Short mmCIF file of C-alpha atoms in Angstrom, two decimals:
data_model
loop_
_atom_site.label_atom_id
_atom_site.label_comp_id
_atom_site.label_asym_id
_atom_site.label_seq_id
_atom_site.Cartn_x
_atom_site.Cartn_y
_atom_site.Cartn_z
CA MET A 11 67.69 53.81 6.07
CA SER A 12 66.85 50.25 5.06
CA SER A 13 69.69 47.98 4.02
CA ARG A 14 67.49 46.33 1.32
CA PRO A 15 68.50 46.99 -2.30
CA TRP A 16 64.84 47.67 -3.19
CA PRO A 17 62.25 50.02 -1.71
CA ASP A 18 60.17 48.71 1.23
CA PHE A 19 56.55 48.54 0.05
CA ARG A 20 55.27 46.43 2.92
CA PRO A 21 51.92 47.70 4.31
CA GLY A 22 51.79 49.27 7.67
CA PRO A 23 49.61 48.17 10.59
CA LEU A 24 46.50 49.81 9.15
CA GLY A 25 47.05 48.31 5.70
CA SER A 26 47.55 44.83 7.18
CA ALA A 27 44.30 45.16 9.10
CA ARG A 28 42.42 46.16 5.96
CA ALA A 29 43.88 43.26 3.99
CA TRP A 30 42.84 40.83 6.73
CA TRP A 31 39.30 42.23 6.73
CA ARG A 32 39.02 41.81 2.97
CA ARG A 33 40.17 38.20 3.24
CA VAL A 34 37.56 37.51 5.93
CA ARG A 35 34.66 39.05 4.03
CA THR A 36 35.55 37.77 0.59
CA LYS A 37 35.44 33.97 0.14
CA PRO A 38 37.81 32.56 -2.42
CA ASP A 39 36.24 31.19 -5.57
CA GLU A 40 35.72 27.39 -5.48
CA TYR A 41 36.38 25.56 -8.71
CA THR A 42 34.89 22.06 -9.04
CA PHE A 43 35.37 19.99 -12.13
CA VAL A 44 32.13 18.31 -13.19
CA PRO A 45 32.47 15.89 -16.11
CA ALA A 46 29.81 16.11 -18.76
CA ALA A 47 27.10 13.50 -18.19
CA THR A 48 26.43 11.09 -21.03
CA THR A 49 22.64 10.72 -21.25
CA HIS A 50 20.66 8.42 -23.52
CA GLN A 51 16.95 7.75 -24.04
CA HIS A 52 15.16 4.59 -25.05
CA PRO A 53 11.37 4.41 -25.66
CA PHE A 54 9.97 1.20 -24.19
CA GLU A 55 6.61 -0.53 -24.55
CA SER A 56 5.71 -3.99 -23.32
CA PRO A 57 3.19 -6.04 -21.32
CA LEU A 58 3.98 -6.66 -17.65
CA PRO A 59 2.47 -9.46 -15.56
CA SER A 60 -0.22 -8.88 -12.94
CA ALA A 61 -1.07 -10.91 -9.86
CA VAL A 62 -3.19 -13.24 -12.04
CA TYR A 63 -1.35 -15.39 -14.56
CA GLY A 64 -2.33 -14.58 -18.14
CA LEU A 65 -3.71 -11.10 -17.37
CA ASP A 66 -1.12 -8.41 -18.11
CA PHE A 67 -0.73 -4.67 -17.83
CA HIS A 68 0.50 -2.74 -20.89
CA VAL A 69 3.14 -0.15 -20.04
CA LYS A 70 4.73 2.62 -22.12
CA MET A 71 7.60 4.78 -20.87
CA THR A 72 10.86 6.45 -21.78
CA ILE A 73 13.96 5.00 -20.16
CA HIS A 74 16.86 7.38 -19.50
CA TRP A 75 20.32 6.09 -18.76
CA ARG A 76 23.84 7.41 -18.41
CA VAL A 77 27.25 6.01 -17.56
CA ASP A 78 29.57 7.05 -14.75
CA LEU A 79 33.18 6.16 -15.57
CA THR A 80 34.33 7.02 -12.06
CA THR A 81 32.62 3.97 -10.48
CA GLY A 82 35.43 1.58 -11.37
CA VAL A 83 33.06 -1.02 -12.86
CA ARG A 84 31.99 -1.62 -16.44
CA HIS A 85 29.21 -3.29 -18.37
CA ASN A 86 29.45 -4.41 -21.96
CA SER A 87 25.89 -3.37 -22.85
CA PRO A 88 24.86 -0.30 -20.85
CA ARG A 89 21.53 0.16 -22.64
CA ASN A 90 20.39 -3.41 -22.00
CA ALA A 91 21.48 -3.13 -18.37
CA ALA A 92 19.44 0.06 -17.94
CA VAL A 93 16.33 -1.30 -19.67
CA ASN A 94 16.44 -4.57 -17.74
CA ASP A 95 16.87 -2.78 -14.40
CA VAL A 96 13.87 -0.52 -15.00
CA ILE A 97 11.75 -3.47 -16.16
CA GLN A 98 12.60 -5.46 -13.05
CA ARG A 99 11.73 -2.50 -10.82
CA ALA A 100 8.39 -2.14 -12.57
CA ARG A 101 7.67 -5.85 -12.57
CA ALA A 102 8.23 -6.09 -8.82
CA LEU A 103 5.19 -3.80 -8.42
CA THR A 104 2.91 -5.09 -11.17
CA GLU A 105 3.16 -8.80 -10.39
CA ARG A 106 1.72 -8.17 -6.90
CA THR A 107 -1.21 -6.04 -8.12
CA MET A 108 -4.62 -7.03 -9.46
CA LEU A 109 -5.59 -5.71 -12.87
CA VAL A 110 -8.50 -3.67 -11.47
CA HIS A 111 -6.03 -1.50 -9.54
CA HIS A 112 -4.27 -0.18 -12.65
CA VAL A 113 -5.11 3.50 -11.98
CA PRO A 114 -3.26 3.88 -8.65
CA LEU A 115 -0.57 1.54 -9.93
CA GLN A 116 0.32 3.96 -12.73
CA HIS A 117 1.07 6.72 -10.22
CA GLN A 118 3.05 4.31 -8.06
CA LEU A 119 5.13 3.23 -11.05
CA GLY A 120 5.72 6.84 -12.08
CA ASP A 121 6.95 7.68 -8.59
CA GLU A 122 9.14 4.58 -8.25
CA LEU A 123 10.78 4.68 -11.68
CA ALA A 124 11.45 8.43 -11.66
CA ALA A 125 14.21 7.93 -9.09
CA GLU A 126 17.57 7.49 -10.82
CA ARG A 127 19.43 4.48 -9.44
CA GLN A 128 22.67 2.77 -10.24
CA VAL A 129 22.30 -0.61 -11.85
CA GLU A 130 23.93 -3.01 -9.41
CA GLY A 131 27.42 -4.09 -10.44
CA THR A 132 27.64 -1.67 -13.39
CA HIS A 133 28.59 1.91 -14.20
CA VAL A 134 25.07 2.59 -15.50
CA TRP A 135 22.46 4.84 -13.89
CA ALA A 136 18.86 4.45 -15.07
CA ARG A 137 15.41 5.95 -14.56
CA ALA A 138 12.15 6.28 -16.50
CA ASP A 139 9.49 8.91 -17.04
CA GLY A 140 6.33 9.32 -19.07
CA VAL A 141 4.93 6.11 -17.57
CA SER A 142 1.56 5.15 -19.07
CA LEU A 143 -0.27 2.04 -17.89
CA THR A 144 -3.27 0.67 -19.81
CA VAL A 145 -5.43 -2.43 -19.51
CA ASN A 146 -7.35 -4.32 -22.17
CA ASP A 147 -11.12 -4.22 -21.63
CA SER A 148 -11.54 -7.97 -22.06
CA ASP A 149 -8.71 -8.66 -19.60
CA LEU A 150 -10.30 -6.25 -17.14
CA ALA A 151 -13.61 -8.11 -17.37
CA MET A 152 -11.82 -11.41 -16.78
CA ALA A 153 -10.04 -9.91 -13.77
CA ARG A 154 -13.36 -8.85 -12.25
CA LYS A 155 -14.74 -12.34 -12.88
CA HIS A 156 -11.67 -13.82 -11.18
CA ILE A 157 -12.27 -11.64 -8.12
CA GLU A 158 -15.90 -12.79 -7.96
CA LEU A 159 -14.78 -16.41 -8.06
CA LEU A 160 -12.26 -15.77 -5.29
CA GLN A 161 -14.96 -14.17 -3.16
CA THR A 162 -17.32 -17.10 -3.76
CA THR A 163 -14.58 -19.60 -2.92
CA THR A 164 -13.68 -17.72 0.24
CA MET A 165 -17.29 -17.65 1.41
CA ARG A 166 -17.80 -21.34 0.68
CA GLN A 167 -14.62 -22.23 2.52
CA ALA A 168 -15.73 -20.15 5.49
CA GLU A 169 -19.09 -21.95 5.50
CA ARG A 170 -17.36 -25.33 5.38
CA ASP A 171 -15.06 -24.36 8.22
CA ALA A 172 -18.01 -23.22 10.32
CA GLU A 173 -19.91 -26.43 9.57
CA ARG A 174 -16.86 -28.55 10.35
CA ALA A 175 -16.36 -26.70 13.64
CA GLU A 176 -20.04 -27.20 14.57
CA ILE A 177 -19.87 -30.92 13.83
CA LYS A 178 -16.70 -31.25 15.85
CA TYR A 179 -18.26 -29.37 18.74
CA LEU A 180 -21.33 -31.62 18.79
CA ARG A 181 -19.30 -34.79 18.41
CA ASP A 182 -16.47 -34.05 20.84
CA GLU A 183 -18.15 -31.91 23.50
CA VAL A 184 -21.95 -32.29 23.39
CA LEU A 185 -22.68 -35.90 22.47
CA THR A 186 -19.95 -37.37 24.62
CA ASP A 187 -22.37 -38.58 27.32
CA LEU A 188 -26.05 -38.32 28.22
CA SER A 189 -25.61 -35.54 30.80
CA SER A 190 -23.78 -33.23 28.37
CA ALA A 191 -26.35 -33.87 25.65
CA THR A 192 -29.26 -33.23 28.04
CA ILE A 193 -27.80 -29.97 29.37
CA TRP A 194 -27.10 -28.79 25.81
CA TRP A 195 -30.70 -29.55 24.82
CA LEU A 196 -32.05 -27.70 27.86
CA MET A 197 -30.05 -24.58 27.01
CA ARG A 198 -31.27 -24.63 23.42
CA ASN A 199 -34.95 -25.19 24.30
CA GLY A 200 -35.74 -22.88 27.18
CA TYR A 201 -34.98 -25.33 30.01
CA GLN A 202 -38.06 -27.51 29.45
CA VAL A 203 -37.15 -30.15 32.01
CA GLU A 204 -40.13 -32.46 31.55
CA GLN A 205 -39.66 -32.60 27.80
CA ALA A 206 -35.92 -33.23 28.27
CA VAL A 207 -36.69 -36.18 30.53
CA SER A 208 -39.07 -37.62 27.97
CA LEU A 209 -36.40 -37.24 25.27
CA SER A 210 -33.64 -38.79 27.37
CA ARG A 211 -33.93 -42.12 25.55
CA HIS A 212 -33.48 -40.44 22.18
CA LEU A 213 -30.58 -38.38 23.46
CA ALA A 214 -28.93 -41.55 24.77
CA GLU A 215 -29.29 -43.12 21.34
CA LEU A 216 -27.66 -40.04 19.77
CA VAL A 217 -24.76 -40.28 22.24
CA GLU A 218 -24.32 -43.94 21.35
CA ILE A 219 -24.35 -43.16 17.63
CA ALA A 220 -21.82 -40.36 18.07
CA ALA A 221 -19.57 -42.63 20.11
CA ASP A 222 -19.41 -45.16 17.24
CA ARG A 223 -16.38 -43.71 15.48
CA ARG A 224 -14.92 -46.71 13.79
CA ASP A 225 -15.00 -44.88 10.47
CA ARG A 226 -13.22 -41.81 11.81
CA HIS A 227 -10.11 -40.69 10.01
CA TRP A 228 -6.86 -41.28 11.89
CA ALA A 229 -6.07 -37.57 11.73
CA ASP A 230 -9.28 -36.68 13.59
CA THR A 231 -8.55 -39.31 16.21
CA LEU A 232 -5.02 -37.96 16.69
CA VAL A 233 -6.18 -34.36 17.09
CA THR A 234 -9.03 -35.35 19.42
CA SER A 235 -6.65 -37.26 21.67
CA PHE A 236 -4.33 -34.26 22.00
CA GLU A 237 -7.21 -31.86 22.66
CA SER A 238 -8.71 -34.22 25.25
CA ALA A 239 -5.39 -34.19 27.10
CA LEU A 240 -5.24 -30.38 26.86
CA PRO A 241 -8.85 -29.22 27.28
CA ARG A 242 -8.03 -25.63 28.20
CA LEU A 243 -6.31 -24.68 24.96
CA ASP A 244 -7.72 -21.69 23.11
CA ASP A 245 -8.35 -21.71 19.37
CA GLY A 246 -4.98 -20.19 18.51
CA HIS A 247 -3.09 -22.81 20.49
CA ARG A 248 -5.23 -25.59 19.02
CA THR A 249 -4.08 -24.48 15.57
CA ASP A 250 -0.47 -24.48 16.79
CA VAL A 251 -0.89 -28.08 18.00
CA ARG A 252 -2.13 -29.11 14.56
CA LEU A 253 0.84 -27.40 12.90
CA HIS A 254 3.32 -29.13 15.20
CA LEU A 255 1.65 -32.49 14.54
CA ALA A 256 1.86 -31.89 10.79
CA LYS A 257 5.57 -31.08 11.02
CA ALA A 258 6.22 -34.16 13.15
CA LEU A 259 4.37 -36.34 10.66
CA GLY A 260 6.42 -34.74 7.87
CA ILE A 261 9.64 -35.71 9.64
CA TYR A 262 8.77 -39.27 10.60
CA GLY A 263 6.13 -40.18 8.05
CA GLY A 264 6.97 -38.17 4.96
CA SER A 265 5.38 -35.27 3.13
CA THR A 266 2.45 -37.37 1.85
CA VAL A 267 1.29 -38.29 5.36
CA ALA A 268 1.70 -34.69 6.54
CA ALA A 269 -0.32 -33.39 3.58
CA GLU A 270 -3.13 -35.90 4.24
CA PHE A 271 -3.24 -34.88 7.89
CA ALA A 272 -3.27 -31.16 7.04
CA GLU A 273 -6.12 -31.58 4.56
CA GLN A 274 -8.19 -33.64 7.00
CA VAL A 275 -7.89 -31.25 9.97
CA GLY A 276 -8.32 -28.08 7.92
CA LEU A 277 -4.80 -26.66 7.95
CA PRO A 278 -3.85 -24.24 5.14
CA GLY A 279 -2.45 -25.88 2.06
CA GLN A 280 1.30 -25.61 2.30
CA SER A 281 4.36 -27.78 1.99
CA TYR A 282 5.48 -29.36 5.28
CA GLU A 283 9.00 -30.01 4.12
CA LEU A 284 11.60 -31.80 6.20
CA PRO A 285 14.08 -29.65 8.14
CA PRO A 286 17.59 -29.61 6.63
CA ASN A 287 19.02 -31.84 9.41
CA HIS A 288 16.27 -34.47 9.34
CA HIS A 289 15.46 -37.35 7.05
CA GLU A 290 12.50 -39.63 6.72
CA LEU A 291 13.03 -42.71 8.85
CA PRO A 292 13.22 -46.03 6.99
CA PRO A 293 10.72 -48.73 7.94
CA ARG A 294 11.57 -51.17 10.70
CA VAL A 295 12.34 -54.63 9.36
CA ASN A 296 12.23 -57.69 11.67
CA GLY A 297 13.18 -55.67 14.73
CA ALA A 298 16.43 -54.52 13.12
CA HIS A 299 18.02 -51.19 13.88
CA HIS A 300 17.18 -48.14 11.81
CA ALA A 301 19.62 -46.99 9.16
CA ASN A 302 20.67 -44.05 11.34
CA GLY A 303 22.01 -46.40 14.03
CA ALA A 304 19.25 -45.80 16.59
CA ARG A 305 17.82 -48.80 18.38
CA PRO A 306 14.09 -49.16 17.58
CA LEU A 307 11.55 -48.93 20.35
CA PRO A 308 10.28 -52.32 21.65
#
């Protein structure tokens, strides 16, 4: 007889085994507290810039935003933060796109803006749907005209580059001496030796004319001197040499000299700014030292 003052209702071995089996097969209910989301909508309609200044897309969409108080940050105007964030996300796509590509751009905007993202530094989450992108017919015609002008400019620039390269080839490699000019003429005219001999006087005159380069620009002379010292450079390395020369001129001669050199030798129009640790050298006056303390070269 048990010494307990109450009856012993503990389960036996079989009851304990059944209770354990029920606990294994039956998962306890999981309770998760989910705070109610605060959601707002804001219809938005505005022009957005394209890749061409003055030609804009017209976008219509509905901006959705909510606040998350668990982020630990706040913003005094959640709606403005949400609208501005969506606009900046859309603008990052439109300002790199030509107006004629508005159809695929609408789908790209719809895909990009549908993703809900937290506005940086705030407790606001924003997204947009119902994106509609339209283009004015007159703006679209101007965009097509702009593309035609770009194509024409590109072709003309390519023709100028080819002509400049041909002139440089004739001046620096063909008409350097009579033998080079004669061999070049033979290759171009079916190796007519007798006629080449009869034209030798004229070819010699052409070589003499080409050698008279008193009116050559200093940039051409500088590049020719480097390329004469390095005759085995390929075209890619020749361009690298020009870029290095432009940067050196920008350091020691200033941005104006570097820009003049770049324009003369056909480098792309860009700013050859001075490196952060360099300064333009002051002119040498009466053999005095430079302002940076370095002794000038004799």
